[in-house]
Coordinates of C-alpha atoms in Angstrom, one line a residue:
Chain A
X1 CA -25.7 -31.9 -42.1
X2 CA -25.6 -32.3 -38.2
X3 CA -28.9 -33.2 -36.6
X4 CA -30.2 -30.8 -34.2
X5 CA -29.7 -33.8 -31.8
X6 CA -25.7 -34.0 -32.3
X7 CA -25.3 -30.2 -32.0
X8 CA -26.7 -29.8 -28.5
X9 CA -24.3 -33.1 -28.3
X10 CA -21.5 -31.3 -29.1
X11 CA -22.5 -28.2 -27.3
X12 CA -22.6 -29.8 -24.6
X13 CA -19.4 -31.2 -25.1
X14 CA -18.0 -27.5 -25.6
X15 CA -19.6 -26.6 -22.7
X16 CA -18.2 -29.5 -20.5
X17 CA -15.1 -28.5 -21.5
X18 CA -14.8 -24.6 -20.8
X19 CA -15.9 -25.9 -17.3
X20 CA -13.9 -28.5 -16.8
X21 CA -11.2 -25.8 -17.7
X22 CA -12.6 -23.5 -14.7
X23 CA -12.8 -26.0 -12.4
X24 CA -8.8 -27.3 -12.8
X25 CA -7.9 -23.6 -12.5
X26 CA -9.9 -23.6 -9.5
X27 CA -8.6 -26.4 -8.1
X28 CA -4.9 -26.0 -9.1
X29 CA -5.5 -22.5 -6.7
X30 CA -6.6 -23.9 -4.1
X31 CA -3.5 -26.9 -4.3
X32 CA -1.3 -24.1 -5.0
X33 CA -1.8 -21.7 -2.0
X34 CA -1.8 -24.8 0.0
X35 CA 1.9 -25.6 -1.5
X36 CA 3.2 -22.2 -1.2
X37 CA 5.1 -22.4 2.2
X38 CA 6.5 -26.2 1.2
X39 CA 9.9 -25.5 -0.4
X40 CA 9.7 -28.7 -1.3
X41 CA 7.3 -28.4 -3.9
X42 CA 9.7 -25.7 -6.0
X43 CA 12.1 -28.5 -6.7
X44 CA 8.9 -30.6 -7.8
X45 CA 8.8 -31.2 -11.5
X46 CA 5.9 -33.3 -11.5
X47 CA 3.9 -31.2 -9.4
X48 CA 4.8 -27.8 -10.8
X49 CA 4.8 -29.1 -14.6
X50 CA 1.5 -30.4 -14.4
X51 CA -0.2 -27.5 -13.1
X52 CA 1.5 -25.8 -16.1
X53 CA 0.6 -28.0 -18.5
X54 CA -3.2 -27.7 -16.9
X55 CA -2.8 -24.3 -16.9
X56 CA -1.9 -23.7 -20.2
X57 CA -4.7 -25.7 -21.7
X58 CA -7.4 -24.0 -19.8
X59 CA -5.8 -20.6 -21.0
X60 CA -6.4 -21.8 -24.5
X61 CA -9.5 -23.1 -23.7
X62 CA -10.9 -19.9 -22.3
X63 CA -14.4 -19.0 -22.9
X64 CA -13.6 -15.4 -22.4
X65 CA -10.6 -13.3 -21.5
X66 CA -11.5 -13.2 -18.2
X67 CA -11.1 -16.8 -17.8
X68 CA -7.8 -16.3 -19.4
X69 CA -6.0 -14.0 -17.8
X70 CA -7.3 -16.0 -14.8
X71 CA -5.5 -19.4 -15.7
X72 CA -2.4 -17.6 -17.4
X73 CA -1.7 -15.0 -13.8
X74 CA -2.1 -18.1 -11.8
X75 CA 0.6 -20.2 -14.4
X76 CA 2.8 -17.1 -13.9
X77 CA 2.6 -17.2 -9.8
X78 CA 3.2 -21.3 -10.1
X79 CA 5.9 -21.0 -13.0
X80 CA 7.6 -17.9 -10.6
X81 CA 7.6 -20.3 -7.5
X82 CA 8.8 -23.3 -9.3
X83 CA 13.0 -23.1 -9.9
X84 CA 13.0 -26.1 -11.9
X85 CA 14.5 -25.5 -15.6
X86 CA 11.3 -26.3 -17.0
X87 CA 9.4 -23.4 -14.9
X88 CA 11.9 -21.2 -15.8
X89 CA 11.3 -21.8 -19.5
X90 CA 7.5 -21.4 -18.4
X91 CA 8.0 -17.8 -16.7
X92 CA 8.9 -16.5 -20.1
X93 CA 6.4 -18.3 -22.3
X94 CA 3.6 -17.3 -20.0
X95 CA 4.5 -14.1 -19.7
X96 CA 5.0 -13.4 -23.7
X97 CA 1.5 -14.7 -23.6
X98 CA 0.0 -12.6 -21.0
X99 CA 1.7 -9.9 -22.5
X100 CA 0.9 -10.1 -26.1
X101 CA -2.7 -10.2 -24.8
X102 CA -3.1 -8.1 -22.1
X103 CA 0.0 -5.3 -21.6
X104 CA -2.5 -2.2 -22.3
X105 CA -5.2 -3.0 -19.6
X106 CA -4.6 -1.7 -16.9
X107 CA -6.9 -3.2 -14.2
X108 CA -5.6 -6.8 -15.2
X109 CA -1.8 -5.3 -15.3
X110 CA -2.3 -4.1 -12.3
X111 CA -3.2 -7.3 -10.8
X112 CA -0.1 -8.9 -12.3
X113 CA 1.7 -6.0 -10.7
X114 CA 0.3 -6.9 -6.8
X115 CA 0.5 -10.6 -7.1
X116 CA 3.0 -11.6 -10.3
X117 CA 5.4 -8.5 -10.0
X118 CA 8.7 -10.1 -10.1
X119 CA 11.2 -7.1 -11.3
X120 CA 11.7 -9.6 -14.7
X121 CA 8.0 -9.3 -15.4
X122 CA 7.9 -5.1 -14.6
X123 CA 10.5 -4.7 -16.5
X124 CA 9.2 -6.2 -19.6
X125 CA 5.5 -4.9 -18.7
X126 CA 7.3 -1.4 -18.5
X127 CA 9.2 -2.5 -21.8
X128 CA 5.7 -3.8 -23.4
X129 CA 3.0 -1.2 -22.3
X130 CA 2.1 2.0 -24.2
X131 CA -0.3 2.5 -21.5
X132 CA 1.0 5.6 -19.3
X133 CA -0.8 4.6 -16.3
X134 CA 0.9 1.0 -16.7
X135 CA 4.1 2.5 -16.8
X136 CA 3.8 5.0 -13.9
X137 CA 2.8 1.5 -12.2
X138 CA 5.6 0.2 -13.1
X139 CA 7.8 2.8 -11.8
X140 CA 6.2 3.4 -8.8
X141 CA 6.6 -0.3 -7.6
X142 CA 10.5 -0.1 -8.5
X143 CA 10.4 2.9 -6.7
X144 CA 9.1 1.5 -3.4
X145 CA 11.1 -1.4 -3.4
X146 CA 14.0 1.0 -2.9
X147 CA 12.1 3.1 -0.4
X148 CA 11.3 -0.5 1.7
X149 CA 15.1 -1.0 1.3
X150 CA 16.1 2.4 2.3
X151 CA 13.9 2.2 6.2
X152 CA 16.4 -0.8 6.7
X153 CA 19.7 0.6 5.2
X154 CA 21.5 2.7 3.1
X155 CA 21.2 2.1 -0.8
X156 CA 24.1 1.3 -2.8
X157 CA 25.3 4.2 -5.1
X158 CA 23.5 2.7 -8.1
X159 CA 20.4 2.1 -6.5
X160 CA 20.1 5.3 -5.1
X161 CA 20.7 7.0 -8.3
X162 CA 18.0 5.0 -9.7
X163 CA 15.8 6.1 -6.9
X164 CA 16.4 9.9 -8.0
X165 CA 15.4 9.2 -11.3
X166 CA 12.7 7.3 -11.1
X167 CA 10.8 9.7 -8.2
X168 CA 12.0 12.6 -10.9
X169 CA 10.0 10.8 -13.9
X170 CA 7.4 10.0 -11.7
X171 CA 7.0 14.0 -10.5
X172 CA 7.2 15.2 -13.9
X173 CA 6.2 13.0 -16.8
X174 CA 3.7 11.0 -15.2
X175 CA 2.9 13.0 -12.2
X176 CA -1.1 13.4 -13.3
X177 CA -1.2 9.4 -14.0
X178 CA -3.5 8.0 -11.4
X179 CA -2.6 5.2 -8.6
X180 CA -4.7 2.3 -8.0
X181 CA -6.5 4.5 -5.4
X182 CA -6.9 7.1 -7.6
X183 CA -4.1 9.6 -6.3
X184 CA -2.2 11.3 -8.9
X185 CA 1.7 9.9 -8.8
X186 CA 2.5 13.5 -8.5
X187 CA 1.2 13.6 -5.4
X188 CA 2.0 10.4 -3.9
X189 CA 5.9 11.3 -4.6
X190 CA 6.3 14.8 -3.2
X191 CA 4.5 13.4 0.1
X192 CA 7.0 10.6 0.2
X193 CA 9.7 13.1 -0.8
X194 CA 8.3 15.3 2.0
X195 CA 8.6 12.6 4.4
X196 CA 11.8 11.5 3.7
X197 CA 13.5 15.2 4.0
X198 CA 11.5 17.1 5.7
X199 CA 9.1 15.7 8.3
X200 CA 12.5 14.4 10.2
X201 CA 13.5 15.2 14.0
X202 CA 14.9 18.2 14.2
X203 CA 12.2 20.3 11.8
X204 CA 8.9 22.5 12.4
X205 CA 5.9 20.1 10.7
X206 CA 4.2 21.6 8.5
X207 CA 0.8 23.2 8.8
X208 CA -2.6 21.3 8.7
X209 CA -5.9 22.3 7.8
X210 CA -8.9 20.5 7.9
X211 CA -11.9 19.2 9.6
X212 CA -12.6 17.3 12.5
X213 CA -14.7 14.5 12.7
X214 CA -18.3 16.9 13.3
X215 CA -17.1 19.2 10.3
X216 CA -15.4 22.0 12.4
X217 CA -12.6 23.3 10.8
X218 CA -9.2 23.8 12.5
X219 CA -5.5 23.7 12.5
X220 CA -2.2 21.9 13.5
X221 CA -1.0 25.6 14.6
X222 CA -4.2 26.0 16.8
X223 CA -2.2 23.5 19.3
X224 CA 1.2 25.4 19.4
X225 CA 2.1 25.7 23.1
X226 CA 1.5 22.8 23.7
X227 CA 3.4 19.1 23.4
X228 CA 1.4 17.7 20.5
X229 CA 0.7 13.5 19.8
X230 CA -0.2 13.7 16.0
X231 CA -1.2 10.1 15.7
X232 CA -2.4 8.4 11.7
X233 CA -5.2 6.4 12.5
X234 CA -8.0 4.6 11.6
X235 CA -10.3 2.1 13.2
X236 CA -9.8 -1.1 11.3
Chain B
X26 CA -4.1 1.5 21.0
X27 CA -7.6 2.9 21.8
X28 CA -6.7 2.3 25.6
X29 CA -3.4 3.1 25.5
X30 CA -4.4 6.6 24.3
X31 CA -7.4 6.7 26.3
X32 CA -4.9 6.5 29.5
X33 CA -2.2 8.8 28.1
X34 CA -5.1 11.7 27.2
X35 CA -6.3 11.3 31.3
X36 CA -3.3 11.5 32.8
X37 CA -2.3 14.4 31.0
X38 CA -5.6 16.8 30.6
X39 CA -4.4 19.3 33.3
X40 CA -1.0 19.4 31.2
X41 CA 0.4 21.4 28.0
X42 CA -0.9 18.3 26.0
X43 CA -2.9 17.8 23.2
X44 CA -3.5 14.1 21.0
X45 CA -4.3 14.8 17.4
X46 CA -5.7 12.5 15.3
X47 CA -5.8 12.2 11.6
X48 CA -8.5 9.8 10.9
X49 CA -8.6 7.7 7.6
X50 CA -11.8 6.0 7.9
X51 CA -13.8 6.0 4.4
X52 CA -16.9 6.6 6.5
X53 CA -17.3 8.6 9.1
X54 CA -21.3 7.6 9.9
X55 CA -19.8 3.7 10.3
X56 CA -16.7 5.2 12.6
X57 CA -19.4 7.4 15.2
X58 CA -20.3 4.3 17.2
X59 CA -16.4 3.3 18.0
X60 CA -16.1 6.7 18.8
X61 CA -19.0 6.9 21.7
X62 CA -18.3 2.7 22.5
X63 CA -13.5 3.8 23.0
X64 CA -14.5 6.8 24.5
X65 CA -12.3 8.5 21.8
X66 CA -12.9 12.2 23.0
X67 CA -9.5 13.6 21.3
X68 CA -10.0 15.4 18.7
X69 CA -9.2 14.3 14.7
X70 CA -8.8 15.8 11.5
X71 CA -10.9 13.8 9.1
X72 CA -8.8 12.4 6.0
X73 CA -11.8 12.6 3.5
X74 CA -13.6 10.0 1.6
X75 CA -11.0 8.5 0.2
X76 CA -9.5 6.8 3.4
X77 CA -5.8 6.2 3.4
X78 CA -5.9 7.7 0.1
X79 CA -6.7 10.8 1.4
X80 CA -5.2 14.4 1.2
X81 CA -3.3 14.7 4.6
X82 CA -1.7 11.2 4.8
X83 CA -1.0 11.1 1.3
X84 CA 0.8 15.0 1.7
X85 CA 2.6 13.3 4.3
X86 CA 4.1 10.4 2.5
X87 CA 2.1 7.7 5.2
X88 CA 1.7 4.5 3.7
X89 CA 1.4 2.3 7.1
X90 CA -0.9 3.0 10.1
X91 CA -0.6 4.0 12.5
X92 CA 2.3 6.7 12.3
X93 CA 2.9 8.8 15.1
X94 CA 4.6 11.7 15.4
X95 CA 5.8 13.9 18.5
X96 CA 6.1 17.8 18.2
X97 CA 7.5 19.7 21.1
X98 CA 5.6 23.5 21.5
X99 CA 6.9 25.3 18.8
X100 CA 5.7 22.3 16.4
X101 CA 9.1 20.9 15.9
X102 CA 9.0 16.9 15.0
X103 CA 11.4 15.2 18.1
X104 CA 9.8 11.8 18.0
X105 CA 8.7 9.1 15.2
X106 CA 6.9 6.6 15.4
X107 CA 7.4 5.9 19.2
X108 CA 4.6 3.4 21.2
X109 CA 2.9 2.7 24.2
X110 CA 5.8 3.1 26.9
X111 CA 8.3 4.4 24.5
X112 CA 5.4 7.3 23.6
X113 CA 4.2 7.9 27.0
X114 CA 8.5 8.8 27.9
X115 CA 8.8 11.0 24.7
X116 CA 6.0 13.1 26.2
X117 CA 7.0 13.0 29.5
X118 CA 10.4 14.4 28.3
X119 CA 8.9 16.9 26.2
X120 CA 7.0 18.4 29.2
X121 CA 9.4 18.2 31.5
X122 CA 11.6 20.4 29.1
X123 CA 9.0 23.0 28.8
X124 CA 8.3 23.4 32.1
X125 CA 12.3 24.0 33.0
X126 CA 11.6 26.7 29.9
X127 CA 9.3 28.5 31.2
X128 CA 10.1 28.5 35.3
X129 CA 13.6 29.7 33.5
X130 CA 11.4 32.4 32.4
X131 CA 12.2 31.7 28.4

């Protein structure tokens, strides 16, 4: 029988622990984005391995999954940056891990999308997830690396191709799948489609209707006669 | 831009011109002070709550801010995405064209 006396001992001890965890995944951040422009430090096995090693402990560690997926995303970024054999053993393990956990939630899968998304991990995140919205995710970010590509220079055969069918999946399949800002995919790819084929020098824009900024309603076609600025803004 | 605009929407108010905005603000009560403090007296469709998410922008395929677009007066696109000198030479051209159209009679 423990006395009272050595479970608050070890309690504590727990406790000291999960935070110690916290705080090396906090500092191993803040090292980390420091590091990031040093291309130095990719070649660095001692660095990069023991942030991994950290990493990995805390994951285990983890009071809660939140804590978790914190220390495993931020072993993902450091094993992605690291081209040392031993990170590149790492970006596997860690990602098996993060997705054996975590390849059906779709707020944290998102964040590994927008900060992790190397096409290895998509691919097996698109591979992984029976989550529909994860996969439209998924697709959409292959999808607009092509499109970045494509304002700079002509696609290869292949890639273009792909291009086709992954705005065709995305207009059909998953069109009413939602995007992180809540706009259905369906819509997101016939406006890009629009803008890539028909809002082009040499055609008629097409119609707008809305509201100005006091609520009076009006149109784009209100102004024809005139030369018209049509200027995308906001004030930020 | 604001000034930029400002100067272009001055020079031209006794012209065939009109500047169109399509705002994306989330909030249009935090935008009304910017708008009395630029002087932003062009008019704008508003882009709804959702900000850049909205229905117009997001019809349009934008995904960067701003985008500009010039139409000539039937509506036709002729410019993209053309700034500050570059824009203010796009609409010069453009009137210039229309008024040869119409002392032609067309």
């Amino acid at each position: 029988m423990l006395s009272k006396f050595a479970l608050s001992l070890l309690a504590a001890a727990a406790l000291g622990l999960s935070l110690d965890g916290a705080a090396d995944v906090a500092r191993i951040r803040e090292e980390f984005r420091k590091k990031q422009a040093d291309a130095a430090a990719r070649s660095d096995a001692a660095l990069t391995g023991g942030w991994l090693d950290t990493l990995w402990k805390a994951a285990a560690d983890a009071k809660d999954d939140d804590a978790r997926f914190g220390a495993l995303l931020l072993a993902q970024q450091v094993a992605d940056f690291g081209s040392t054999e031993s990170c590149k053993e790492w970006r596997g393990k860690v990602r098996e891990e993060i997705l054996s956990r975590f390849a059906d939630d779709a707020k944290r899968m998102g964040d590994l999308l927008r900060v992790a998304g190397t096409p290895q991990t998509r691919e097996a995140l698109l591979a992984r997830t029976k989550n529909k919205s994860i996969q439209a995710t998924c697709l959409w970010v292959e999808a607009s690396g092509y499109l970045a590509t494509l304002r700079r220079e002509k696609l290869s055969e292949e890639a273009a191709k792909r291009l086709d069918e992954l705005m065709a999946l995305l207009r059909t399949d998953y069109k009413d799948e939602l995007d992180s800002k809540g706009r259905r995919f369906g819509d997101v790819v016939e406006g890009k489609l629009r803008q890539m084929n028909d809002l082009v020098v040499g055609k008629v824009a097409p119609e707008i209707e809305g509201k100005d900024l006091d609520g009076a309603p009006f149109k784009l076609s209100d102004y024809r006669g005139k030369i018209v600025v049509l200027d995308f803004w906001g004030n930020w | 831009m604001y000034p930029h605009e400002r100067s272009l929407v001055a020079r031209l108010k006794d012209e065939p011109f009109a500047l169109i905005g399509i705002n994306s603000d989330e909030d249009l009560e935090k935008l009304k002070p910017t708008l009395a403090k630029e002087n932003i007296s062009w008019r704008s469709f508003w882009n709804g709550a959702k900000g850049t998410a909205g229905p117009i922008s997001t019809s349009w395929g934008v995904s960067s801010w701003p985008t500009i677009y010039v139409l000539d007066e039937t509506g036709t696109i002729r410019f993209i995405n053309v700034r500050e000198q570059k824009l203010d030479e796009a609409v010069d051209t453009l009137l210039a064209e229309l008024k040869a159209k119409r002392a032609d009679g067309k």
